[in-house]
Amino acid sequence: MKRSLVIGATFVAGLSSAAAAATIDDIKARGKLNCGVTTGLVGFAAPDANGEWDGFDVGVCRAVAAAVLGDETAVEFVPTTGKTRFTSLASGEIDMLARNTTWTFSRDVDLKFEFVGINYYDGQGFMVPKELGVSSAKELDGATICIQTGTTTELNLADFFRNNNISYEPVPIETNAEAQPLYLEGACDVYTTDASGLAATRAAFENPGDHVVLPEIISKEPLGPLVRHGDNEWADVVRWTLNALIAAEEYGVTSANIEELSGGSDNPEINRLLGSEGNLGEQLGLDADWAKRAIMVGGNYGELFEKNIGENTPIGLSRGLNAQWTDGGLLYAPPFR
């Protein structure tokens, strides 16, 4: 009896291992990563005039492609809406989703997805035309509000208005691009989404100063990349690629000094990260330079942030909660050991 139990467990473990290896094998076989992104949010993920995708979330996709395939350009960007993103991931149309998506209980447990980490700590806010003279979201009783359907934003909005005993009229939309003209034309008094999304949207307006983001942040929106349940090896690759970008900033590894540091340094953790010591790449099923390639794509987390959405960009976001833990923020990568 004991012998048959051991054989059974070994057999099941073998099946599990084979199933878990499927995604990364598929990616290597096709020679590209299929990465789900938003339909267009400047600073986070949007195509430029030449159709080339760029942005903070795009940088994560490219880093993963560089780590796995050795080529940051080997990515097929698949635009998804709030409604289509989860179907695209569950069906296997995309290998990962890097689309300003909030980590919630039901998405993790009920929808069977695995969030591999948080690349932006956010919260939901409200934007209104300055001419309305509104200074608080609690003054929005009876307002028409543009709201993306199939999102946590929609649920948070209902909770906020109910808790404050005020009413609103929703104007359903599917994409940020759809919201912009409706809001600017006055089809809705208010636009609500993640505060980062409001900053990106306002930056794209002809007269950004004519619009104000109200002070209330009404939710926690931890945003991060996700994959399907049941593929632990693939989840590990995406998780530790994101962690590599975060850790690189903490350790002072930048696009300017990474070549020098990859030859070896006095910091053992940098050496393990960049592959001059240990076998972390081998444990992931990758080579020793996987993290070095990922970091070289757009720099460390801080470089990606500053280039795409930081205070010196039109988006103008401060680090805030997204500062390193050593600088009073929440950003924290587990040890590379």
Short mmCIF file of C-alpha atoms in Angstrom, two decimals, residues 2-255:
data_model
loop_
_atom_site.label_atom_id
_atom_site.label_comp_id
_atom_site.label_asym_id
_atom_site.label_seq_id
_atom_site.Cartn_x
_atom_site.Cartn_y
_atom_site.Cartn_z
CA LYS A 2 2.77 2.42 0.91
CA ARG A 3 4.60 1.62 -2.32
CA SER A 4 1.54 2.38 -4.47
CA LEU A 5 1.02 5.70 -2.66
CA VAL A 6 4.59 6.76 -3.39
CA ILE A 7 4.26 5.80 -7.05
CA GLY A 8 0.99 7.70 -7.28
CA ALA A 9 2.48 10.83 -5.75
CA THR A 10 5.47 10.67 -8.09
CA PHE A 11 3.21 10.23 -11.09
CA VAL A 12 1.04 13.21 -10.08
CA ALA A 13 4.13 15.35 -9.43
CA GLY A 14 5.41 14.44 -12.90
CA LEU A 15 2.14 15.47 -14.51
CA SER A 16 2.13 18.73 -12.56
CA SER A 17 5.69 19.54 -13.61
CA ALA A 18 4.91 18.82 -17.25
CA ALA A 19 1.83 21.04 -17.19
CA ALA A 20 3.66 23.85 -15.43
CA ALA A 21 6.39 23.99 -18.06
CA ALA A 22 3.91 24.55 -20.88
CA THR A 23 3.83 28.35 -21.06
CA ILE A 24 7.56 29.01 -21.18
CA ASP A 25 7.99 26.15 -23.69
CA ASP A 26 5.29 27.67 -25.88
CA ILE A 27 6.95 31.09 -25.73
CA LYS A 28 10.35 29.67 -26.69
CA ALA A 29 8.81 27.63 -29.51
CA ARG A 30 6.98 30.60 -31.05
CA GLY A 31 9.92 32.95 -30.40
CA LYS A 32 7.88 35.74 -28.85
CA LEU A 33 6.01 36.71 -25.72
CA ASN A 34 2.31 37.55 -26.02
CA CYS A 35 1.75 40.32 -23.49
CA GLY A 36 -1.64 41.84 -22.72
CA VAL A 37 -1.67 45.62 -22.24
CA THR A 38 -4.25 48.39 -22.08
CA THR A 39 -5.75 49.76 -25.30
CA GLY A 40 -3.77 52.94 -24.70
CA LEU A 41 -2.78 54.92 -21.63
CA VAL A 42 0.10 57.33 -22.24
CA GLY A 43 3.00 56.70 -19.87
CA PHE A 44 1.88 53.17 -19.04
CA ALA A 45 1.17 51.49 -22.38
CA ALA A 46 0.45 53.19 -25.68
CA PRO A 47 1.65 52.94 -29.30
CA ASP A 48 3.61 55.87 -30.67
CA ALA A 49 3.19 57.45 -34.12
CA ASN A 50 5.08 54.52 -35.65
CA GLY A 51 2.97 51.92 -33.87
CA GLU A 52 5.76 51.06 -31.42
CA TRP A 53 4.47 50.35 -27.92
CA ASP A 54 6.07 52.21 -25.04
CA GLY A 55 5.42 52.92 -21.37
CA PHE A 56 5.89 51.74 -17.81
CA ASP A 57 3.88 48.51 -18.18
CA VAL A 58 5.36 47.90 -21.63
CA GLY A 59 8.79 48.02 -19.96
CA VAL A 60 7.86 45.03 -17.80
CA CYS A 61 6.77 43.04 -20.87
CA ARG A 62 10.02 43.83 -22.67
CA ALA A 63 12.09 42.94 -19.59
CA VAL A 64 10.44 39.50 -19.43
CA ALA A 65 11.02 38.95 -23.15
CA ALA A 66 14.68 39.87 -22.74
CA ALA A 67 15.06 37.52 -19.76
CA VAL A 68 13.42 34.55 -21.52
CA LEU A 69 14.20 35.05 -25.21
CA GLY A 70 17.21 37.36 -25.11
CA ASP A 71 15.34 39.87 -27.26
CA GLU A 72 13.35 42.79 -25.83
CA THR A 73 11.59 43.27 -29.17
CA ALA A 74 10.24 39.70 -29.27
CA VAL A 75 6.88 40.80 -27.86
CA GLU A 76 3.41 40.80 -29.38
CA PHE A 77 1.44 43.48 -27.56
CA VAL A 78 -2.24 42.56 -27.32
CA PRO A 79 -4.53 45.49 -26.42
CA THR A 80 -7.22 44.51 -23.90
CA THR A 81 -10.11 46.32 -22.24
CA GLY A 82 -11.40 45.99 -18.69
CA LYS A 83 -13.84 43.36 -19.99
CA THR A 84 -11.59 41.38 -22.35
CA ARG A 85 -8.32 41.23 -20.40
CA PHE A 86 -9.20 38.26 -18.19
CA THR A 87 -10.71 36.21 -21.03
CA SER A 88 -7.57 36.81 -23.07
CA LEU A 89 -5.38 35.53 -20.24
CA ALA A 90 -7.58 32.56 -19.28
CA SER A 91 -7.88 31.42 -22.90
CA GLY A 92 -4.12 31.47 -23.49
CA GLU A 93 -4.28 34.26 -26.07
CA ILE A 94 -1.73 36.08 -23.91
CA ASP A 95 1.02 34.66 -21.69
CA MET A 96 0.88 37.47 -19.14
CA LEU A 97 -1.14 40.59 -18.45
CA ALA A 98 0.67 43.84 -17.69
CA ARG A 99 -2.25 46.22 -17.79
CA ASN A 100 -2.86 48.46 -14.74
CA THR A 101 -4.83 45.60 -13.14
CA THR A 102 -5.69 45.59 -9.44
CA TRP A 103 -4.79 42.56 -7.31
CA THR A 104 -8.00 41.48 -5.56
CA PHE A 105 -9.18 38.40 -3.71
CA SER A 106 -11.68 37.31 -6.35
CA ARG A 107 -9.30 37.77 -9.26
CA ASP A 108 -6.64 35.77 -7.48
CA VAL A 109 -8.90 33.02 -6.10
CA ASP A 110 -12.13 32.86 -8.10
CA LEU A 111 -10.79 33.78 -11.55
CA LYS A 112 -7.73 31.54 -10.99
CA PHE A 113 -5.01 34.06 -11.76
CA GLU A 114 -1.67 34.57 -10.07
CA PHE A 115 -0.48 38.11 -9.40
CA VAL A 116 3.30 37.93 -9.40
CA GLY A 117 3.89 41.22 -7.58
CA ILE A 118 3.02 44.91 -7.48
CA ASN A 119 4.66 47.37 -9.86
CA TYR A 120 2.50 50.37 -8.91
CA TYR A 121 0.67 51.19 -5.67
CA ASP A 122 -2.34 53.25 -6.68
CA GLY A 123 -5.77 54.40 -5.56
CA GLN A 124 -8.95 55.57 -7.26
CA GLY A 125 -9.59 59.29 -7.68
CA PHE A 126 -11.85 61.76 -9.49
CA MET A 127 -11.16 64.40 -12.15
CA VAL A 128 -13.51 67.31 -12.87
CA PRO A 129 -13.40 70.47 -14.99
CA LYS A 130 -12.05 73.34 -12.90
CA GLU A 131 -15.02 75.47 -13.96
CA LEU A 132 -17.39 73.27 -11.94
CA GLY A 133 -15.89 74.75 -8.78
CA VAL A 134 -15.90 71.38 -6.99
CA SER A 135 -13.24 70.83 -4.31
CA SER A 136 -14.30 67.45 -2.90
CA ALA A 137 -15.78 64.22 -4.25
CA LYS A 138 -18.45 64.50 -1.55
CA GLU A 139 -19.86 67.47 -3.51
CA LEU A 140 -20.64 65.28 -6.53
CA ASP A 141 -24.25 64.43 -5.60
CA GLY A 142 -26.23 63.88 -8.81
CA ALA A 143 -23.16 64.04 -11.09
CA THR A 144 -22.80 62.05 -14.29
CA ILE A 145 -19.63 59.97 -14.11
CA CYS A 146 -17.69 58.25 -16.88
CA ILE A 147 -16.72 54.82 -15.58
CA GLN A 148 -14.98 51.85 -17.20
CA THR A 149 -17.13 48.75 -16.91
CA GLY A 150 -15.75 45.43 -15.67
CA THR A 151 -13.33 47.14 -13.27
CA THR A 152 -12.79 47.54 -9.54
CA THR A 153 -13.30 51.26 -10.25
CA GLU A 154 -16.96 50.60 -10.99
CA LEU A 155 -17.45 48.75 -7.69
CA ASN A 156 -15.51 51.31 -5.63
CA LEU A 157 -17.60 54.13 -7.08
CA ALA A 158 -20.86 52.48 -6.00
CA ASP A 159 -19.46 51.89 -2.48
CA PHE A 160 -18.24 55.49 -2.10
CA PHE A 161 -21.52 57.09 -3.11
CA ARG A 162 -23.56 54.70 -1.00
CA ASN A 163 -21.37 55.30 2.05
CA ASN A 164 -21.78 59.07 1.65
CA ASN A 165 -25.54 58.94 0.93
CA ILE A 166 -25.21 60.70 -2.40
CA SER A 167 -26.26 59.64 -5.89
CA TYR A 168 -24.68 59.60 -9.34
CA GLU A 169 -25.54 58.66 -12.91
CA PRO A 170 -23.01 56.29 -14.52
CA VAL A 171 -21.91 56.78 -18.13
CA PRO A 172 -20.49 53.34 -19.04
CA ILE A 173 -17.33 53.19 -21.16
CA GLU A 174 -14.94 50.40 -22.12
CA THR A 175 -11.66 52.20 -22.71
CA ASN A 176 -9.78 55.28 -21.59
CA ALA A 177 -9.75 56.51 -25.19
CA GLU A 178 -13.54 56.37 -25.22
CA ALA A 179 -13.76 58.32 -21.95
CA GLN A 180 -11.63 61.29 -23.01
CA PRO A 181 -13.91 62.82 -25.68
CA LEU A 182 -17.05 62.10 -23.66
CA TYR A 183 -15.61 63.87 -20.64
CA LEU A 184 -14.24 66.80 -22.65
CA GLU A 185 -17.54 67.23 -24.49
CA GLY A 186 -19.46 67.31 -21.22
CA ALA A 187 -21.25 63.98 -21.67
CA CYS A 188 -20.12 63.29 -18.10
CA ASP A 189 -19.25 65.74 -15.34
CA VAL A 190 -16.59 63.52 -13.81
CA TYR A 191 -14.06 60.90 -14.87
CA THR A 192 -12.99 58.36 -12.28
CA THR A 193 -10.22 55.79 -12.51
CA ASP A 194 -6.88 55.09 -10.80
CA ALA A 195 -5.12 58.33 -9.85
CA SER A 196 -2.21 57.42 -12.12
CA GLY A 197 -4.64 56.98 -15.01
CA LEU A 198 -6.19 60.37 -14.30
CA ALA A 199 -2.74 61.99 -14.39
CA ALA A 200 -1.96 60.29 -17.71
CA THR A 201 -5.34 61.24 -19.16
CA ARG A 202 -5.12 64.88 -18.07
CA ALA A 203 -1.58 65.16 -19.47
CA ALA A 204 -2.94 64.30 -22.92
CA PHE A 205 -5.50 67.16 -22.87
CA GLU A 206 -4.86 70.32 -24.86
CA ASN A 207 -5.38 72.38 -21.68
CA PRO A 208 -4.51 70.15 -18.69
CA GLY A 209 -4.77 73.11 -16.29
CA ASP A 210 -8.51 73.35 -16.95
CA HIS A 211 -9.05 70.11 -15.04
CA VAL A 212 -8.43 69.18 -11.42
CA VAL A 213 -7.97 65.85 -9.66
CA LEU A 214 -9.93 65.97 -6.41
CA PRO A 215 -8.10 65.18 -3.14
CA GLU A 216 -10.00 62.00 -2.22
CA ILE A 217 -8.38 58.63 -2.87
CA ILE A 218 -11.19 56.17 -2.21
CA SER A 219 -9.50 52.78 -2.57
CA LYS A 220 -6.36 50.69 -2.54
CA GLU A 221 -5.34 49.68 -6.05
CA PRO A 222 -2.20 47.51 -5.99
CA LEU A 223 -1.42 47.10 -9.70
CA GLY A 224 0.77 44.37 -11.08
CA PRO A 225 1.38 41.74 -13.75
CA LEU A 226 -0.47 38.43 -13.59
CA VAL A 227 -0.43 34.97 -15.16
CA ARG A 228 -2.69 31.92 -15.05
CA HIS A 229 -2.87 29.63 -12.04
CA GLY A 230 -1.15 26.26 -12.27
CA ASP A 231 2.04 27.28 -14.03
CA ASN A 232 4.45 27.93 -11.18
CA GLU A 233 7.61 27.89 -13.28
CA TRP A 234 6.28 30.61 -15.58
CA ALA A 235 4.96 32.64 -12.64
CA ASP A 236 8.43 32.45 -11.07
CA VAL A 237 10.06 33.86 -14.22
CA VAL A 238 7.69 36.85 -14.41
CA ARG A 239 7.78 37.44 -10.63
CA TRP A 240 11.56 37.42 -10.37
CA THR A 241 12.02 39.54 -13.48
CA LEU A 242 9.89 42.23 -11.82
CA ASN A 243 11.82 41.72 -8.57
CA ALA A 244 15.09 42.10 -10.48
CA LEU A 245 14.06 45.56 -11.69
CA ILE A 246 13.07 46.58 -8.15
CA ALA A 247 16.16 45.10 -6.50
CA ALA A 248 18.48 46.66 -9.07
CA GLU A 249 17.36 50.13 -7.99
CA GLU A 250 17.89 49.28 -4.33
CA TYR A 251 21.39 47.93 -5.00
CA GLY A 252 22.37 50.87 -7.22
CA VAL A 253 22.51 48.83 -10.43
CA THR A 254 21.67 51.14 -13.35
CA SER A 255 21.74 51.07 -17.13
#
